[in-house]
Amino acid sequence: MNKFARIIGTGSYLPPKVVTNADLEKNLDTSDEWIAARTGIKERRIVTNESTCDLAVVASNKALEMANINASELDLIILATTTPDKIFPATATMLQNAIGASCPAFDLQAVCAGYVFALTTAEQFIKAGSANKILVVGSDAMSRILDWNDRSTAILFGDGAGAVVLSSDQDTGILHSDIFSDGKYLSSLQVNNNFINETGFIEMAGNEVYRIAVNKLSSLAEKTLKECNISSDELDWMVPHQANIRIISAVAKRLNFPMEKVILTLDKHGNTSAASIPLAFDTGVRDGRIKKGDTVLFEGIGGGFSWGSVLIKF
Ligand code: ACO
């Protein structure tokens, strides 16, 4: 019998320290007006002492609480992150220990596409019948790999975590998932160290990233809807990766999809990489906009490039 992977709980967490655009003006040749107009970002949260695992623990416990299950019932944990706390062990195993789970746990790295890659991976375990309950988390502290003197990247990112609990379901859940990578874009967006023990920072050709993101995400949304035989009118919500309001608006425009049905958190969160989609999704669920039974499209793209979409019935 067909098995669906259904989201039964969501959670998120942001570190308490707020850094506004006005704060950035103090050390960078930039302005609130420039940042807000070019990106849509007004403020972001930044870790002080919190680790990637610490952020993930709070988000995961909230998702488990909403799902009404105990961590000991989990069959698998997948943690999407680009900023693991250590080279090894996997941050997912630290999370497993901290929340009191005993299942296999591994990290997955697809930068800002990490959450859609992790959901797609988790779905395969449920479809295959080898797991019934899976915790999927996106947690990143991108502030650790930012050059705070580079105004073209320092303004874009924030830290945080988002989590979902998936359960096998006979009726509905993930309807479609699609992931892609193309390594030829390496130089457009990367951390500029070659050896793992060197400290490196994000470097980016912003214009190029912008153009690639709009093209890939627009075509992928059209492809996903076509393959699922649904029109954009039938879609209740789009929860895109929160990188730049202009990327999101351009994709919505190409789909003829109203911005009122797009969940946006980037004004307050910035780009939280793998956490951005589950953070925005949890926000929409908890404030009552996204309801059980709604059809929701997740779309993410990140360095690599890697990109993907997941269509769900919530
Ligand atoms: N404050 C003020 N001026 C700035 C800043 C800043 N923070 N950053 C750049 N500028 C200047 C540039 O130096 C340039 O000046 P010049 O004309 O004198 O040379 C001018 O502003 C325009 O620069 P552009 O790079 O052309 O500005 P653009 O409109 O492309 O906006 C931005 C830059 C916001 C980075 C945009 O390209 C973008 O958002 N790209 C997508 C990048 C992204 O989202 N990356 C996240 C990771 S990947 C992902 O998540 C999808």
PDB file of C-alpha atoms in Angstrom, residues 1-184:
ATOM      1  CA  MET A   1       0.000   0.000   0.000  1.00  0.00           C
ATOM      2  CA  ASN A   2       1.208   3.508  -0.794  1.00  0.00           C
ATOM      3  CA  LYS A   3       2.729   5.332   2.148  1.00  0.00           C
ATOM      4  CA  PHE A   4       2.884   9.090   2.503  1.00  0.00           C
ATOM      5  CA  ALA A   5       5.245  11.072   4.726  1.00  0.00           C
ATOM      6  CA  ARG A   6       3.027  13.539   6.568  1.00  0.00           C
ATOM      7  CA  ILE A   7       4.148  16.493   8.662  1.00  0.00           C
ATOM      8  CA  ILE A   8       2.523  16.107  12.102  1.00  0.00           C
ATOM      9  CA  GLY A   9       4.522  18.679  14.076  1.00  0.00           C
ATOM     10  CA  THR A  10       6.513  21.854  13.479  1.00  0.00           C
ATOM     11  CA  GLY A  11       8.839  23.916  15.656  1.00  0.00           C
ATOM     12  CA  SER A  12      11.401  26.672  15.379  1.00  0.00           C
ATOM     13  CA  TYR A  13      13.833  28.691  17.413  1.00  0.00           C
ATOM     14  CA  LEU A  14      15.749  31.945  17.032  1.00  0.00           C
ATOM     15  CA  PRO A  15      18.601  33.081  19.270  1.00  0.00           C
ATOM     16  CA  PRO A  16      17.584  36.155  21.311  1.00  0.00           C
ATOM     17  CA  LYS A  17      20.211  38.640  20.048  1.00  0.00           C
ATOM     18  CA  VAL A  18      18.662  40.953  17.432  1.00  0.00           C
ATOM     19  CA  VAL A  19      20.930  42.735  14.940  1.00  0.00           C
ATOM     20  CA  THR A  20      19.082  45.429  12.998  1.00  0.00           C
ATOM     21  CA  ASN A  21      20.128  47.098   9.755  1.00  0.00           C
ATOM     22  CA  ALA A  22      20.826  50.202  11.850  1.00  0.00           C
ATOM     23  CA  ASP A  23      23.282  48.131  13.929  1.00  0.00           C
ATOM     24  CA  LEU A  24      25.106  47.091  10.743  1.00  0.00           C
ATOM     25  CA  GLU A  25      25.359  50.727   9.630  1.00  0.00           C
ATOM     26  CA  LYS A  26      27.715  51.329  12.583  1.00  0.00           C
ATOM     27  CA  ASN A  27      30.500  49.124  11.151  1.00  0.00           C
ATOM     28  CA  LEU A  28      29.710  48.851   7.445  1.00  0.00           C
ATOM     29  CA  ASP A  29      29.315  51.320   4.594  1.00  0.00           C
ATOM     30  CA  THR A  30      25.635  50.459   4.157  1.00  0.00           C
ATOM     31  CA  SER A  31      22.199  51.723   5.142  1.00  0.00           C
ATOM     32  CA  ASP A  32      18.858  50.440   6.335  1.00  0.00           C
ATOM     33  CA  GLU A  33      17.285  51.867   3.143  1.00  0.00           C
ATOM     34  CA  TRP A  34      19.705  50.012   0.849  1.00  0.00           C
ATOM     35  CA  ILE A  35      19.350  46.690   2.657  1.00  0.00           C
ATOM     36  CA  ALA A  36      15.555  46.853   2.966  1.00  0.00           C
ATOM     37  CA  ALA A  37      15.058  47.920  -0.669  1.00  0.00           C
ATOM     38  CA  ARG A  38      17.497  45.400  -2.194  1.00  0.00           C
ATOM     39  CA  THR A  39      16.724  42.422   0.034  1.00  0.00           C
ATOM     40  CA  GLY A  40      13.589  42.971   2.171  1.00  0.00           C
ATOM     41  CA  ILE A  41      15.615  42.278   5.328  1.00  0.00           C
ATOM     42  CA  LYS A  42      15.188  44.611   8.346  1.00  0.00           C
ATOM     43  CA  GLU A  43      16.795  42.575  11.116  1.00  0.00           C
ATOM     44  CA  ARG A  44      18.217  39.141  11.890  1.00  0.00           C
ATOM     45  CA  ARG A  45      19.063  37.055  14.972  1.00  0.00           C
ATOM     46  CA  ILE A  46      22.671  36.162  15.679  1.00  0.00           C
ATOM     47  CA  VAL A  47      24.058  33.524  18.052  1.00  0.00           C
ATOM     48  CA  THR A  48      26.203  34.571  20.967  1.00  0.00           C
ATOM     49  CA  ASN A  49      27.075  31.362  22.820  1.00  0.00           C
ATOM     50  CA  GLU A  50      24.493  29.077  21.240  1.00  0.00           C
ATOM     51  CA  SER A  51      25.668  26.208  19.043  1.00  0.00           C
ATOM     52  CA  THR A  52      23.916  24.866  15.944  1.00  0.00           C
ATOM     53  CA  CYS A  53      22.853  21.921  18.117  1.00  0.00           C
ATOM     54  CA  ASP A  54      21.420  24.230  20.808  1.00  0.00           C
ATOM     55  CA  LEU A  55      19.204  25.931  18.225  1.00  0.00           C
ATOM     56  CA  ALA A  56      18.130  22.560  16.822  1.00  0.00           C
ATOM     57  CA  VAL A  57      17.244  21.149  20.252  1.00  0.00           C
ATOM     58  CA  VAL A  58      14.678  23.868  21.029  1.00  0.00           C
ATOM     59  CA  ALA A  59      13.103  23.705  17.546  1.00  0.00           C
ATOM     60  CA  SER A  60      12.968  19.888  17.684  1.00  0.00           C
ATOM     61  CA  ASN A  61      11.383  19.741  21.135  1.00  0.00           C
ATOM     62  CA  LYS A  62       8.646  22.135  19.972  1.00  0.00           C
ATOM     63  CA  ALA A  63       7.987  20.005  16.869  1.00  0.00           C
ATOM     64  CA  LEU A  64       7.862  16.810  18.975  1.00  0.00           C
ATOM     65  CA  GLU A  65       5.453  18.486  21.393  1.00  0.00           C
ATOM     66  CA  MET A  66       3.114  19.520  18.573  1.00  0.00           C
ATOM     67  CA  ALA A  67       3.348  16.017  17.078  1.00  0.00           C
ATOM     68  CA  ASN A  68       2.537  14.640  20.521  1.00  0.00           C
ATOM     69  CA  ILE A  69       5.291  12.063  20.377  1.00  0.00           C
ATOM     70  CA  ASN A  70       8.291  11.297  22.538  1.00  0.00           C
ATOM     71  CA  ALA A  71      11.839  11.494  21.123  1.00  0.00           C
ATOM     72  CA  SER A  72      12.232   7.793  21.954  1.00  0.00           C
ATOM     73  CA  GLU A  73       9.619   6.999  19.274  1.00  0.00           C
ATOM     74  CA  LEU A  74      11.742   8.487  16.466  1.00  0.00           C
ATOM     75  CA  ASP A  75      13.162   6.087  13.869  1.00  0.00           C
ATOM     76  CA  LEU A  76      15.521   8.587  12.237  1.00  0.00           C
ATOM     77  CA  ILE A  77      16.893  12.126  12.605  1.00  0.00           C
ATOM     78  CA  ILE A  78      18.169  14.112   9.616  1.00  0.00           C
ATOM     79  CA  LEU A  79      19.770  17.461  10.382  1.00  0.00           C
ATOM     80  CA  ALA A  80      20.429  19.798   7.462  1.00  0.00           C
ATOM     81  CA  THR A  81      23.260  22.179   8.264  1.00  0.00           C
ATOM     82  CA  THR A  82      26.222  23.979   6.705  1.00  0.00           C
ATOM     83  CA  THR A  83      27.547  25.071  10.077  1.00  0.00           C
ATOM     84  CA  PRO A  84      27.976  21.834  12.070  1.00  0.00           C
ATOM     85  CA  ASP A  85      29.388  22.293  15.559  1.00  0.00           C
ATOM     86  CA  LYS A  86      32.329  19.988  14.868  1.00  0.00           C
ATOM     87  CA  ILE A  87      33.880  18.261  11.845  1.00  0.00           C
ATOM     88  CA  PHE A  88      32.745  15.129  13.649  1.00  0.00           C
ATOM     89  CA  PRO A  89      30.653  13.755  15.229  1.00  0.00           C
ATOM     90  CA  ALA A  90      27.636  14.774  13.203  1.00  0.00           C
ATOM     91  CA  THR A  91      25.644  17.519  14.926  1.00  0.00           C
ATOM     92  CA  ALA A  92      22.624  15.225  14.421  1.00  0.00           C
ATOM     93  CA  THR A  93      24.087  12.752  16.912  1.00  0.00           C
ATOM     94  CA  MET A  94      24.531  15.540  19.484  1.00  0.00           C
ATOM     95  CA  LEU A  95      20.903  16.486  18.872  1.00  0.00           C
ATOM     96  CA  GLN A  96      19.846  12.843  19.249  1.00  0.00           C
ATOM     97  CA  ASN A  97      21.556  12.662  22.638  1.00  0.00           C
ATOM     98  CA  ALA A  98      20.238  16.042  23.810  1.00  0.00           C
ATOM     99  CA  ILE A  99      16.577  15.262  23.073  1.00  0.00           C
ATOM    100  CA  GLY A 100      16.750  11.696  24.412  1.00  0.00           C
ATOM    101  CA  ALA A 101      16.306   9.802  21.134  1.00  0.00           C
ATOM    102  CA  SER A 102      18.066   6.530  20.298  1.00  0.00           C
ATOM    103  CA  CYS A 103      17.573   6.266  16.520  1.00  0.00           C
ATOM    104  CA  PRO A 104      20.134   6.709  13.726  1.00  0.00           C
ATOM    105  CA  ALA A 105      20.997  10.351  13.097  1.00  0.00           C
ATOM    106  CA  PHE A 106      23.001  12.029  10.369  1.00  0.00           C
ATOM    107  CA  ASP A 107      23.804  15.463   8.964  1.00  0.00           C
ATOM    108  CA  LEU A 108      22.996  16.485   5.414  1.00  0.00           C
ATOM    109  CA  GLN A 109      24.683  19.401   3.645  1.00  0.00           C
ATOM    110  CA  ALA A 110      22.948  21.175   0.773  1.00  0.00           C
ATOM    111  CA  VAL A 111      23.329  24.727   2.119  1.00  0.00           C
ATOM    112  CA  CYS A 112      20.090  26.713   1.698  1.00  0.00           C
ATOM    113  CA  ALA A 113      18.468  23.740  -0.082  1.00  0.00           C
ATOM    114  CA  GLY A 114      19.227  21.528   2.937  1.00  0.00           C
ATOM    115  CA  TYR A 115      15.661  21.341   4.215  1.00  0.00           C
ATOM    116  CA  VAL A 116      14.135  20.248   0.879  1.00  0.00           C
ATOM    117  CA  PHE A 117      16.960  17.732   0.403  1.00  0.00           C
ATOM    118  CA  ALA A 118      16.403  16.387   3.944  1.00  0.00           C
ATOM    119  CA  LEU A 119      12.615  16.144   3.514  1.00  0.00           C
ATOM    120  CA  THR A 120      13.081  14.344   0.189  1.00  0.00           C
ATOM    121  CA  THR A 121      15.518  11.907   1.809  1.00  0.00           C
ATOM    122  CA  ALA A 122      13.231  11.305   4.789  1.00  0.00           C
ATOM    123  CA  GLU A 123      10.301  10.610   2.476  1.00  0.00           C
ATOM    124  CA  GLN A 124      12.240   7.766   0.857  1.00  0.00           C
ATOM    125  CA  PHE A 125      12.719   6.020   4.234  1.00  0.00           C
ATOM    126  CA  ILE A 126       8.996   6.267   4.969  1.00  0.00           C
ATOM    127  CA  LYS A 127       7.948   5.111   1.484  1.00  0.00           C
ATOM    128  CA  ALA A 128      10.341   2.158   1.760  1.00  0.00           C
ATOM    129  CA  GLY A 129       8.769   1.195   5.081  1.00  0.00           C
ATOM    130  CA  SER A 130      12.057   1.437   6.983  1.00  0.00           C
ATOM    131  CA  ALA A 131      10.943   4.343   9.207  1.00  0.00           C
ATOM    132  CA  ASN A 132       7.626   5.569  10.541  1.00  0.00           C
ATOM    133  CA  LYS A 133       8.577   8.675  12.504  1.00  0.00           C
ATOM    134  CA  ILE A 134      11.352  10.998  11.363  1.00  0.00           C
ATOM    135  CA  LEU A 135      12.623  14.291  12.728  1.00  0.00           C
ATOM    136  CA  VAL A 136      13.865  16.625   9.978  1.00  0.00           C
ATOM    137  CA  VAL A 137      15.696  19.726  11.152  1.00  0.00           C
ATOM    138  CA  GLY A 138      17.344  22.688   9.458  1.00  0.00           C
ATOM    139  CA  SER A 139      19.723  24.506  11.806  1.00  0.00           C
ATOM    140  CA  ASP A 140      22.393  27.025  10.884  1.00  0.00           C
ATOM    141  CA  ALA A 141      24.576  29.678  12.451  1.00  0.00           C
ATOM    142  CA  MET A 142      25.737  31.312   9.217  1.00  0.00           C
ATOM    143  CA  SER A 143      27.037  34.277  11.219  1.00  0.00           C
ATOM    144  CA  ARG A 144      30.088  32.119  12.030  1.00  0.00           C
ATOM    145  CA  ILE A 145      31.170  31.931   8.389  1.00  0.00           C
ATOM    146  CA  LEU A 146      30.479  35.556   7.462  1.00  0.00           C
ATOM    147  CA  ASP A 147      33.128  38.161   6.835  1.00  0.00           C
ATOM    148  CA  TRP A 148      31.608  40.966   8.913  1.00  0.00           C
ATOM    149  CA  ASN A 149      33.633  43.501   6.903  1.00  0.00           C
ATOM    150  CA  ASP A 150      32.045  42.432   3.595  1.00  0.00           C
ATOM    151  CA  ARG A 151      28.882  44.470   3.139  1.00  0.00           C
ATOM    152  CA  SER A 152      27.742  42.363   0.183  1.00  0.00           C
ATOM    153  CA  THR A 153      27.280  39.230   2.333  1.00  0.00           C
ATOM    154  CA  ALA A 154      27.201  40.327   6.017  1.00  0.00           C
ATOM    155  CA  ILE A 155      23.801  41.976   5.569  1.00  0.00           C
ATOM    156  CA  LEU A 156      22.063  38.881   4.208  1.00  0.00           C
ATOM    157  CA  PHE A 157      22.239  36.134   6.792  1.00  0.00           C
ATOM    158  CA  GLY A 158      20.837  35.273  10.214  1.00  0.00           C
ATOM    159  CA  ASP A 159      20.893  32.280  12.581  1.00  0.00           C
ATOM    160  CA  GLY A 160      18.083  29.936  13.629  1.00  0.00           C
ATOM    161  CA  ALA A 161      16.512  26.484  13.437  1.00  0.00           C
ATOM    162  CA  GLY A 162      13.299  24.930  12.177  1.00  0.00           C
ATOM    163  CA  ALA A 163      12.072  21.358  12.569  1.00  0.00           C
ATOM    164  CA  VAL A 164       9.280  19.074  11.412  1.00  0.00           C
ATOM    165  CA  VAL A 165       8.195  15.605  12.525  1.00  0.00           C
ATOM    166  CA  LEU A 166       7.143  13.290   9.702  1.00  0.00           C
ATOM    167  CA  SER A 167       4.898  10.297  10.228  1.00  0.00           C
ATOM    168  CA  SER A 168       3.883   7.561   7.786  1.00  0.00           C
ATOM    169  CA  ASP A 169       0.288   8.067   6.698  1.00  0.00           C
ATOM    170  CA  GLN A 170      -2.019   6.080   4.417  1.00  0.00           C
ATOM    171  CA  ASP A 171      -3.973   9.106   3.148  1.00  0.00           C
ATOM    172  CA  THR A 172      -1.789  12.093   2.415  1.00  0.00           C
ATOM    173  CA  GLY A 173       1.427  14.008   3.123  1.00  0.00           C
ATOM    174  CA  ILE A 174       4.295  14.737   0.737  1.00  0.00           C
ATOM    175  CA  LEU A 175       2.751  14.645  -2.751  1.00  0.00           C
ATOM    176  CA  HIS A 176       5.879  15.292  -4.777  1.00  0.00           C
ATOM    177  CA  SER A 177       9.557  16.051  -4.272  1.00  0.00           C
ATOM    178  CA  ASP A 178      12.293  16.927  -6.710  1.00  0.00           C
ATOM    179  CA  ILE A 179      15.964  17.746  -6.067  1.00  0.00           C
ATOM    180  CA  PHE A 180      18.787  18.889  -8.354  1.00  0.00           C
ATOM    181  CA  SER A 181      22.459  19.871  -8.206  1.00  0.00           C
ATOM    182  CA  ASP A 182      24.823  21.464 -10.684  1.00  0.00           C
ATOM    183  CA  GLY A 183      28.414  21.865  -9.504  1.00  0.00           C
ATOM    184  CA  LYS A 184      29.464  24.148 -12.325  1.00  0.00           C
TER     185      LYS A 184
END
